[in-house]
PDB file of C-alpha atoms in Angstrom:
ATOM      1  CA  UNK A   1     102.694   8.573  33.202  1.00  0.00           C
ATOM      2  CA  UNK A   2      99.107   8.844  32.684  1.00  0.00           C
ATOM      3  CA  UNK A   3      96.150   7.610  33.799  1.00  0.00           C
ATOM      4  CA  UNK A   4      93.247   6.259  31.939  1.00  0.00           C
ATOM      5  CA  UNK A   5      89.852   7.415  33.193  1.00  0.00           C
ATOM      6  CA  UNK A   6      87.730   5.071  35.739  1.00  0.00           C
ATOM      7  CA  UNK A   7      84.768   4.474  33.005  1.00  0.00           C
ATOM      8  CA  UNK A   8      86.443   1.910  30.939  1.00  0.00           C
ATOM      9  CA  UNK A   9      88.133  -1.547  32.303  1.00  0.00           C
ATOM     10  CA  UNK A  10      89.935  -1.577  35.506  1.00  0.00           C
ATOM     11  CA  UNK A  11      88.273  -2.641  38.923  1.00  0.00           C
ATOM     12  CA  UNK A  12      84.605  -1.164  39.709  1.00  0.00           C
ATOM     13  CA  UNK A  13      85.324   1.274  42.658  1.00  0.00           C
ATOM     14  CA  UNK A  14      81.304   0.492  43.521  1.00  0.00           C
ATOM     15  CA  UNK A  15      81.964  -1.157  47.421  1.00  0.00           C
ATOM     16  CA  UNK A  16      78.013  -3.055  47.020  1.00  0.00           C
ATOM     17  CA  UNK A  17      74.559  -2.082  46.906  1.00  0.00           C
ATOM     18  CA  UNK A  18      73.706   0.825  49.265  1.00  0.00           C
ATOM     19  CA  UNK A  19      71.902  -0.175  52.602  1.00  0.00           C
ATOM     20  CA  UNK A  20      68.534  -2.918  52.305  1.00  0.00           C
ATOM     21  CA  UNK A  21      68.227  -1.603  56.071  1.00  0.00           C
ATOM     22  CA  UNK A  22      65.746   1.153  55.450  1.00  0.00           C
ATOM     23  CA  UNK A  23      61.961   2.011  56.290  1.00  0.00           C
ATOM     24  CA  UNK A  24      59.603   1.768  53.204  1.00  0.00           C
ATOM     25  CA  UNK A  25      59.417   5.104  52.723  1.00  0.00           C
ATOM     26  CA  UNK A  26      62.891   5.557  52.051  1.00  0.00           C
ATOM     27  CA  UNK A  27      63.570   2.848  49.742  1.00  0.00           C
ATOM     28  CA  UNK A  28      62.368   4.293  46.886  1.00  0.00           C
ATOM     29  CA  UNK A  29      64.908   6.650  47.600  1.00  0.00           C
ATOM     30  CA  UNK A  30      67.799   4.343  48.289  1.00  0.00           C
ATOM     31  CA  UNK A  31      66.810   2.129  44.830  1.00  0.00           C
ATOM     32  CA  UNK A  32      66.779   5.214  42.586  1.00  0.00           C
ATOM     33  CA  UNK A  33      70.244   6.059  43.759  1.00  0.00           C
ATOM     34  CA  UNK A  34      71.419   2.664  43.193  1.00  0.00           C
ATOM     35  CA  UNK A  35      70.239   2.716  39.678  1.00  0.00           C
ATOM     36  CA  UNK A  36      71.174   6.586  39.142  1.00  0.00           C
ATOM     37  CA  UNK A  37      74.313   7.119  40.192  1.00  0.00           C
ATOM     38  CA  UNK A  38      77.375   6.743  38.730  1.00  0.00           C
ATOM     39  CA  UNK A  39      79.583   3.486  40.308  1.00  0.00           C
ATOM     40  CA  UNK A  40      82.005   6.291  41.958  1.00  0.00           C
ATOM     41  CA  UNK A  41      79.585   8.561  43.657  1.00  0.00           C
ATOM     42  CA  UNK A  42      77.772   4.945  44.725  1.00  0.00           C
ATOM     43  CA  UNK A  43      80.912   4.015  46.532  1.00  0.00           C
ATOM     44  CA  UNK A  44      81.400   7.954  47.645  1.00  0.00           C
ATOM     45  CA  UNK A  45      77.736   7.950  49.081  1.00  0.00           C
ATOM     46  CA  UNK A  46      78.172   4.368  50.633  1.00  0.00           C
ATOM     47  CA  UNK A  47      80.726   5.980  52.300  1.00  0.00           C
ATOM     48  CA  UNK A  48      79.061   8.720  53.387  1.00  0.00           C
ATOM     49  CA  UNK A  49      76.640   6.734  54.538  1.00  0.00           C
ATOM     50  CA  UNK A  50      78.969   5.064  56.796  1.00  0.00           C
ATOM     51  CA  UNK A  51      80.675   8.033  58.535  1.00  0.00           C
ATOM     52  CA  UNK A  52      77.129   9.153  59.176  1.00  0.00           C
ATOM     53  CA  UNK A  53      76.541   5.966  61.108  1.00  0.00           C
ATOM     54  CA  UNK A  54      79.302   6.429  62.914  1.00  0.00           C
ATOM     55  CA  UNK A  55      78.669   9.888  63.825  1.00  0.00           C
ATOM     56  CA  UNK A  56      82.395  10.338  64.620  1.00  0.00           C
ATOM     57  CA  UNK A  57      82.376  13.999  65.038  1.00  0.00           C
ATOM     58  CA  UNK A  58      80.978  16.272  62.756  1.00  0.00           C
ATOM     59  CA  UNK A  59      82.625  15.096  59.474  1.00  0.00           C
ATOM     60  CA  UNK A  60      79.624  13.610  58.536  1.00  0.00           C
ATOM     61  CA  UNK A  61      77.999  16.625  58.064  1.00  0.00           C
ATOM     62  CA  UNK A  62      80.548  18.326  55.383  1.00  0.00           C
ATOM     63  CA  UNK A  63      79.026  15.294  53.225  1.00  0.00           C
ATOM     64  CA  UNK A  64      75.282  16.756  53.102  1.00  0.00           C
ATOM     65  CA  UNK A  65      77.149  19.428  51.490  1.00  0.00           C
ATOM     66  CA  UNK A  66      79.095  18.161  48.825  1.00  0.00           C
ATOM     67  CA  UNK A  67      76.328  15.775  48.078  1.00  0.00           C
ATOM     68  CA  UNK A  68      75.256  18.322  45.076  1.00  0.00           C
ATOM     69  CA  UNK A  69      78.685  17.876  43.588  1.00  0.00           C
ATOM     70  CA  UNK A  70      79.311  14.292  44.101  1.00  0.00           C
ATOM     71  CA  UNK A  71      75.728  12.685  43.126  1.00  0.00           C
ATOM     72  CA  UNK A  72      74.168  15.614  40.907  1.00  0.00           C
ATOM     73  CA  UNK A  73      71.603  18.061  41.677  1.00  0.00           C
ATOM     74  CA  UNK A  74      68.731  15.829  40.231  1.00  0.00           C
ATOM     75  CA  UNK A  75      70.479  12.954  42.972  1.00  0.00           C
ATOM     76  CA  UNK A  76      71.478  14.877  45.834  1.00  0.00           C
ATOM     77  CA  UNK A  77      68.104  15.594  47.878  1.00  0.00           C
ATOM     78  CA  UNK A  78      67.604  11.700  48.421  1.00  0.00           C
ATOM     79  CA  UNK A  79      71.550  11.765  48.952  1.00  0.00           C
ATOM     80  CA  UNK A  80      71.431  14.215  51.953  1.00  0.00           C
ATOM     81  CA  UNK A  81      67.906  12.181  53.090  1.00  0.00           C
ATOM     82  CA  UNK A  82      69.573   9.197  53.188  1.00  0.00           C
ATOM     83  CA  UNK A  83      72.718  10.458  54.883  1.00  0.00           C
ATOM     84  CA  UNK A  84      70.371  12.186  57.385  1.00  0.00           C
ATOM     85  CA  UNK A  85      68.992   9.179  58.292  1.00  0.00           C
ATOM     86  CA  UNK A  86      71.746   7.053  58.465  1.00  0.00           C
ATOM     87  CA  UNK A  87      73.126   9.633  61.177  1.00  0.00           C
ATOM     88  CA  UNK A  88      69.454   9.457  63.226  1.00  0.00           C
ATOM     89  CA  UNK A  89      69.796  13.339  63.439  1.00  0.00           C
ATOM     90  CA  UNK A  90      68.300  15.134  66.060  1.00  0.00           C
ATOM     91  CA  UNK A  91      66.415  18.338  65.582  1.00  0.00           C
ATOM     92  CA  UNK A  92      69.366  20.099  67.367  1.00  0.00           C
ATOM     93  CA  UNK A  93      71.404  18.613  64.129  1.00  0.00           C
ATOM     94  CA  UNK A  94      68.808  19.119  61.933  1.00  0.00           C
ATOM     95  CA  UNK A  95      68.348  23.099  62.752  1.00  0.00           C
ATOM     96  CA  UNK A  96      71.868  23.385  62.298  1.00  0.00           C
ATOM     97  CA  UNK A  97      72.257  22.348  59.321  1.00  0.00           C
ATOM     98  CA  UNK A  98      69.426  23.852  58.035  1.00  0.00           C
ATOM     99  CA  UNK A  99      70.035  27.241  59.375  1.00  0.00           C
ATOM    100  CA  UNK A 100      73.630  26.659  58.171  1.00  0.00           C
ATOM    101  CA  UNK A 101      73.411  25.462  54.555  1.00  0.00           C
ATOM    102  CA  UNK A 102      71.988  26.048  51.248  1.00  0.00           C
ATOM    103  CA  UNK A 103      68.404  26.259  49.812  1.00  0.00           C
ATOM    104  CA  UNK A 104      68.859  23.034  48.331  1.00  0.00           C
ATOM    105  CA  UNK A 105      70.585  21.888  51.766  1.00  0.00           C
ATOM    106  CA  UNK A 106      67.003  22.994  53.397  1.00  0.00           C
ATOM    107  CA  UNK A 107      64.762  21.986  51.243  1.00  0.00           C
ATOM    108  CA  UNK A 108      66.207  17.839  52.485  1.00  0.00           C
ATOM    109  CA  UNK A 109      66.174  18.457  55.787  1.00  0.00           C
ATOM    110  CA  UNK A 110      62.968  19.503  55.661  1.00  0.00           C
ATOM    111  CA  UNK A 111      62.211  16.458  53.653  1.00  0.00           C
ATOM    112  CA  UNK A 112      63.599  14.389  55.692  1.00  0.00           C
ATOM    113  CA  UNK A 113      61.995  15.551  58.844  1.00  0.00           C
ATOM    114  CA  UNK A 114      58.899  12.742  59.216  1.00  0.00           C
ATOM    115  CA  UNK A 115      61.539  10.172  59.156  1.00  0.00           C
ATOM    116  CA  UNK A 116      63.382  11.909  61.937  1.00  0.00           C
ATOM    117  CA  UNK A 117      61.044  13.676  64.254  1.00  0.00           C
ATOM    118  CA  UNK A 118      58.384  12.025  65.392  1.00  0.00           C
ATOM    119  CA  UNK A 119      56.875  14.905  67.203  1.00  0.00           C
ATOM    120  CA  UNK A 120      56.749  18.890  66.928  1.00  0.00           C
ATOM    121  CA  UNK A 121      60.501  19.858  68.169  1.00  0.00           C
ATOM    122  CA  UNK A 122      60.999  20.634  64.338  1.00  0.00           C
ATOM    123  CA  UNK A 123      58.076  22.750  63.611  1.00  0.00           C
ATOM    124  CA  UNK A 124      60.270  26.076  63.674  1.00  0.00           C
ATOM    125  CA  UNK A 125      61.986  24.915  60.796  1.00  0.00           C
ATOM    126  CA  UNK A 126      58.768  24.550  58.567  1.00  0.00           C
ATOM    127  CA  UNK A 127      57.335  27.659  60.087  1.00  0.00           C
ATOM    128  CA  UNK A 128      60.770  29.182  58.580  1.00  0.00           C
ATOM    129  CA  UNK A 129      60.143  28.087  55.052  1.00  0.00           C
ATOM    130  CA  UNK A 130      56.973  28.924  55.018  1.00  0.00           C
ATOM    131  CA  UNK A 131      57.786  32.618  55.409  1.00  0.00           C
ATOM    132  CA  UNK A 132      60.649  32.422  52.502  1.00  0.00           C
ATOM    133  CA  UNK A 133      58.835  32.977  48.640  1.00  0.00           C
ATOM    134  CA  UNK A 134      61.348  29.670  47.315  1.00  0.00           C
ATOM    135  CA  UNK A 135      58.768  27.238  45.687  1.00  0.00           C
ATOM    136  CA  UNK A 136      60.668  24.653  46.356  1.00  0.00           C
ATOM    137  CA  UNK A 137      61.230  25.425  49.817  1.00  0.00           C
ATOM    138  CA  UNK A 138      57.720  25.846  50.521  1.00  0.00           C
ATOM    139  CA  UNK A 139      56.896  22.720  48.338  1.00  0.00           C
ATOM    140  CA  UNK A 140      58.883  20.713  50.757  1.00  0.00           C
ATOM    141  CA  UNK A 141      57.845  22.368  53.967  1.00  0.00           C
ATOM    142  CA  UNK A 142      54.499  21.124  53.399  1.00  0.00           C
ATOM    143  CA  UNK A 143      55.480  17.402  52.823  1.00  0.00           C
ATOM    144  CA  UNK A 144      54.047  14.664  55.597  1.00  0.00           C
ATOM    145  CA  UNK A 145      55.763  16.204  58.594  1.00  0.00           C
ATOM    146  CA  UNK A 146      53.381  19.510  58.465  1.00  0.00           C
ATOM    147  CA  UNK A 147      50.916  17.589  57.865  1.00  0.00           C
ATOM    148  CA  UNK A 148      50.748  15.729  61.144  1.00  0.00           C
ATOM    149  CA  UNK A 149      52.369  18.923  63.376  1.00  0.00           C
ATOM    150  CA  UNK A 150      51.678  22.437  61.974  1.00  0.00           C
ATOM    151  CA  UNK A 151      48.407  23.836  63.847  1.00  0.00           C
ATOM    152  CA  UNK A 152      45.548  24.727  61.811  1.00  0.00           C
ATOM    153  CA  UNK A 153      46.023  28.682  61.567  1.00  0.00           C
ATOM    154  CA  UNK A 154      49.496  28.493  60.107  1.00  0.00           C
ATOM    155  CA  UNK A 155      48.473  25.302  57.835  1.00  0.00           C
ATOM    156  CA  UNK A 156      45.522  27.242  56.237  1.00  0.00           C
ATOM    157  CA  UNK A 157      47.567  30.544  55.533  1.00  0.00           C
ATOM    158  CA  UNK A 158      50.724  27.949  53.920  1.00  0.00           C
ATOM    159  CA  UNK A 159      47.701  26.165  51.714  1.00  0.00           C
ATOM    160  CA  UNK A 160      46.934  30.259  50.319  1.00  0.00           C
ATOM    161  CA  UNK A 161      50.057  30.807  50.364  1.00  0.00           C
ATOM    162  CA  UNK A 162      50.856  27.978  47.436  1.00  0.00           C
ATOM    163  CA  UNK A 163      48.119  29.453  46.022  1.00  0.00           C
ATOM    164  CA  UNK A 164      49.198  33.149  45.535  1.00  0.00           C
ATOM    165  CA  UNK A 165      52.764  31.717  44.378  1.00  0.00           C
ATOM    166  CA  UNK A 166      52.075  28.862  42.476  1.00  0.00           C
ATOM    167  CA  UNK A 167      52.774  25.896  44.191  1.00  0.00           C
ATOM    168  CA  UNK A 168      50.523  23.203  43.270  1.00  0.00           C
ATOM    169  CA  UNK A 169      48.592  22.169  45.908  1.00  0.00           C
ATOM    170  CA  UNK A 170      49.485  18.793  44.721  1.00  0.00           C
ATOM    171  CA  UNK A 171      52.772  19.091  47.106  1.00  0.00           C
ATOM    172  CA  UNK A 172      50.394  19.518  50.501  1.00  0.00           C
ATOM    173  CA  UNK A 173      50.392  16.407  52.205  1.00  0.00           C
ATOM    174  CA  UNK A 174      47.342  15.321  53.705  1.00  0.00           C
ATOM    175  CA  UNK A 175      45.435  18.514  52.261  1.00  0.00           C
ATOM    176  CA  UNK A 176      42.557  16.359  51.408  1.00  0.00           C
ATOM    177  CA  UNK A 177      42.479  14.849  55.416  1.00  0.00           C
ATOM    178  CA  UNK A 178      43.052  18.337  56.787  1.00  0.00           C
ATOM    179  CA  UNK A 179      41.095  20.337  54.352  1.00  0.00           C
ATOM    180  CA  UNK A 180      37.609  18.458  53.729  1.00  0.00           C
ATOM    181  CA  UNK A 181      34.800  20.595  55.719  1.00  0.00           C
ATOM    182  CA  UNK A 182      37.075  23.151  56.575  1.00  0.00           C
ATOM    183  CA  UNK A 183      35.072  26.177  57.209  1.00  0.00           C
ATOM    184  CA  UNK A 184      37.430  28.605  57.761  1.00  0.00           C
ATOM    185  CA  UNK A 185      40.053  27.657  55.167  1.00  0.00           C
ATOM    186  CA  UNK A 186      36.470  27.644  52.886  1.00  0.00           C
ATOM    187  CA  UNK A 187      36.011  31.440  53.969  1.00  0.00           C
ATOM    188  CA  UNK A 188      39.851  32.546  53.948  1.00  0.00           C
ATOM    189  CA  UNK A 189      39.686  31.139  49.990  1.00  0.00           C
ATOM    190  CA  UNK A 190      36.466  32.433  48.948  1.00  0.00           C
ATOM    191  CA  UNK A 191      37.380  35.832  50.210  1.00  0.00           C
ATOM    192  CA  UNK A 192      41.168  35.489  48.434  1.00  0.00           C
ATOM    193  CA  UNK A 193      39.180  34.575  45.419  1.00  0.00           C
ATOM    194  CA  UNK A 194      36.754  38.300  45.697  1.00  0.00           C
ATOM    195  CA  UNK A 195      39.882  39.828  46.109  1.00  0.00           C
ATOM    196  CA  UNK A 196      41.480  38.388  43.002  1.00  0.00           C
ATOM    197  CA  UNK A 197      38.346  39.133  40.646  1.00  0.00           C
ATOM    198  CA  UNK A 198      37.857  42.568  42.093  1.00  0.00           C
ATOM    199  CA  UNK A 199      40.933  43.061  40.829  1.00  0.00           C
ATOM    200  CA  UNK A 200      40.814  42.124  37.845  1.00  0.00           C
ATOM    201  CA  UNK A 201      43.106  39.136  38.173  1.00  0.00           C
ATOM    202  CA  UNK A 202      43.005  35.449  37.633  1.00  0.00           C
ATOM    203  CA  UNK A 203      42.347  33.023  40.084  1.00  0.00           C
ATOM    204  CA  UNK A 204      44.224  29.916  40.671  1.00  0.00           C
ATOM    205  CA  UNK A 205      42.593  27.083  38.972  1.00  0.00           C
ATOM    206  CA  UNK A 206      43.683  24.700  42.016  1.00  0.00           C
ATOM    207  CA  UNK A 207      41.908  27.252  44.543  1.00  0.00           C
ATOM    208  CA  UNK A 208      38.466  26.399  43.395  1.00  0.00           C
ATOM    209  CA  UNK A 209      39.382  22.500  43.946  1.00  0.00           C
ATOM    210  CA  UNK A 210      40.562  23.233  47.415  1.00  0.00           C
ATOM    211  CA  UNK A 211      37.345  25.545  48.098  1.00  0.00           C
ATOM    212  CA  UNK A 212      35.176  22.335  47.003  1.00  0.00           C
ATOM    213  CA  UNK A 213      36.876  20.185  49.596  1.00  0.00           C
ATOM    214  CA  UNK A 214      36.794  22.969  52.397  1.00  0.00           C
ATOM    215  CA  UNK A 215      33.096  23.312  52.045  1.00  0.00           C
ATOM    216  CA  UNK A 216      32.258  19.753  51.800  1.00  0.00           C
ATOM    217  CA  UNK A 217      30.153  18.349  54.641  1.00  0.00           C
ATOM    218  CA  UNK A 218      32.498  15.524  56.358  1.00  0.00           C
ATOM    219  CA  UNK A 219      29.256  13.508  57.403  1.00  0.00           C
ATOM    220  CA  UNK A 220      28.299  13.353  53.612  1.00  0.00           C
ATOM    221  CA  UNK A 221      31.872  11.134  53.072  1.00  0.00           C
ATOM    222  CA  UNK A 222      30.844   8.537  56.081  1.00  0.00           C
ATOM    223  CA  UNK A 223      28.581   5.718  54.051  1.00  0.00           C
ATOM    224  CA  UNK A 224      27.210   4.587  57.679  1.00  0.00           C
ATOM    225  CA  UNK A 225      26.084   8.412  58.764  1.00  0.00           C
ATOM    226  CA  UNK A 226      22.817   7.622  56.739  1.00  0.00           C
ATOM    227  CA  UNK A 227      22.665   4.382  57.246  1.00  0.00           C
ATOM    228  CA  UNK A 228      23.964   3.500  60.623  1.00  0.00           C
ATOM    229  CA  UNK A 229      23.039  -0.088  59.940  1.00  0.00           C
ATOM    230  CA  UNK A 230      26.301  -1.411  62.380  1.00  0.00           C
ATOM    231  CA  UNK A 231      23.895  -0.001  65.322  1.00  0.00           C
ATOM    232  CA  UNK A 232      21.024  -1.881  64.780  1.00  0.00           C
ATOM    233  CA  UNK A 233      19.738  -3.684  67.675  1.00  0.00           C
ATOM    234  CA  UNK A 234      19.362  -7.758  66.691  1.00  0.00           C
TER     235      UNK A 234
END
């Protein structure tokens, strides 16, 4: 006997709409998956979704994994984000399974960190991609959660280091917060920059629009430093 494949008639294996319950960040996430996926890895990741809930031992896990194969590569970061979440992982989890799994595997547990962490217990794991030369990796490394928790010293040397291997600074969250009127990371690029000429090689068209913003004087962007007409007496 054989059996027809599940595209055609027959009932839709899709169990609903995955979760409404989600923080605004995430739903961007959760509504591109909804519209993405296919209705069978909807109702696998619904599923997922549920055992990670759960938490009922570490089953859950296995299903960051096979995320790739049941959603799709271009699918299965905000897969493993939103299974992540779902589970409330804890950055014992979290090291884990990034220690334990693939690049790809990383690079969403790293993205998935600011929803998870809300202070600096995770800041090994970004301090670990930033030594790796994966663009990715390092793309997602320096997403929100670096931006609020990795001190200044290793935050400069991972905004020179997208620089020198290509990583547009585009991907550094918060550069423009962390980087305006910063003196050092001014010198550190100005001196990368020598370097590059003296040597006959081309610099990074993005490091001259990070130098601009390092050298900028912060009191220039405050309209009232001026003008401080809030303080005048009446």
């Amino acid at each position: 006997m054989t059996h027809s494949p599940a595209t055609g008639t027959g009932p839709d294996p899709t169990p609903g709409a995955l979760p409404d319950a989600l923080p605004d960040a995430l739903r961007d996430h959760r509504d591109r998956l909804d519209t993405h996926l296919h209705p069978a890895a909807r109702a696998w990741l619904r599923q997922a979704l549920d055992e990670a809930a759960a938490k009922s031992g570490s089953g859950w896990e296995l299903r960051v994994a096979e995320a790739g194969r049941r959603c799709g590569s271009r699918n299965a970061d905000a897969a493993r984000i939103l299974i992540l979440h779902a589970a409330h992982a804890d950055p014992a989890t979290l090291t884990r399974l990034y220690h334990q799994g693939s690049a790809a595997e990383r690079r969403a547990v790293l993205s998935a960190l600011p929803h998870l962490v809300p202070g600096p217990d995770a800041v090994p794991l970004v301090e670990d991609a930033l030594r790796t030369n994966d663009t990715r990796l390092l793309a997602a490394a320096l997403g929100p959660y670096a931006a609020r928790h990795l001190d200044a010293h290793s935050w400069r040397h991972a905004v020179l280091k997208c620089l020198f291997t290509g990583v547009p600074v585009d991907a550094v969250a918060g550069l423009s917060a962390r980087g305006r009127g910063d003196a050092e990371l001014a010198r550190m690029l100005a001196d990368y920059a020598a370097e590059r000429t003296a040597a006959d090689r081309p610099v990074p068209a993005d490091l001259y629009r990070v130098l601009d913003l390092a050298a900028e004087d912060p009191a220039a962007e405050d309209p009232e430093a001026d003008h401080p007409h809030g303080k005048e007496e009446s």
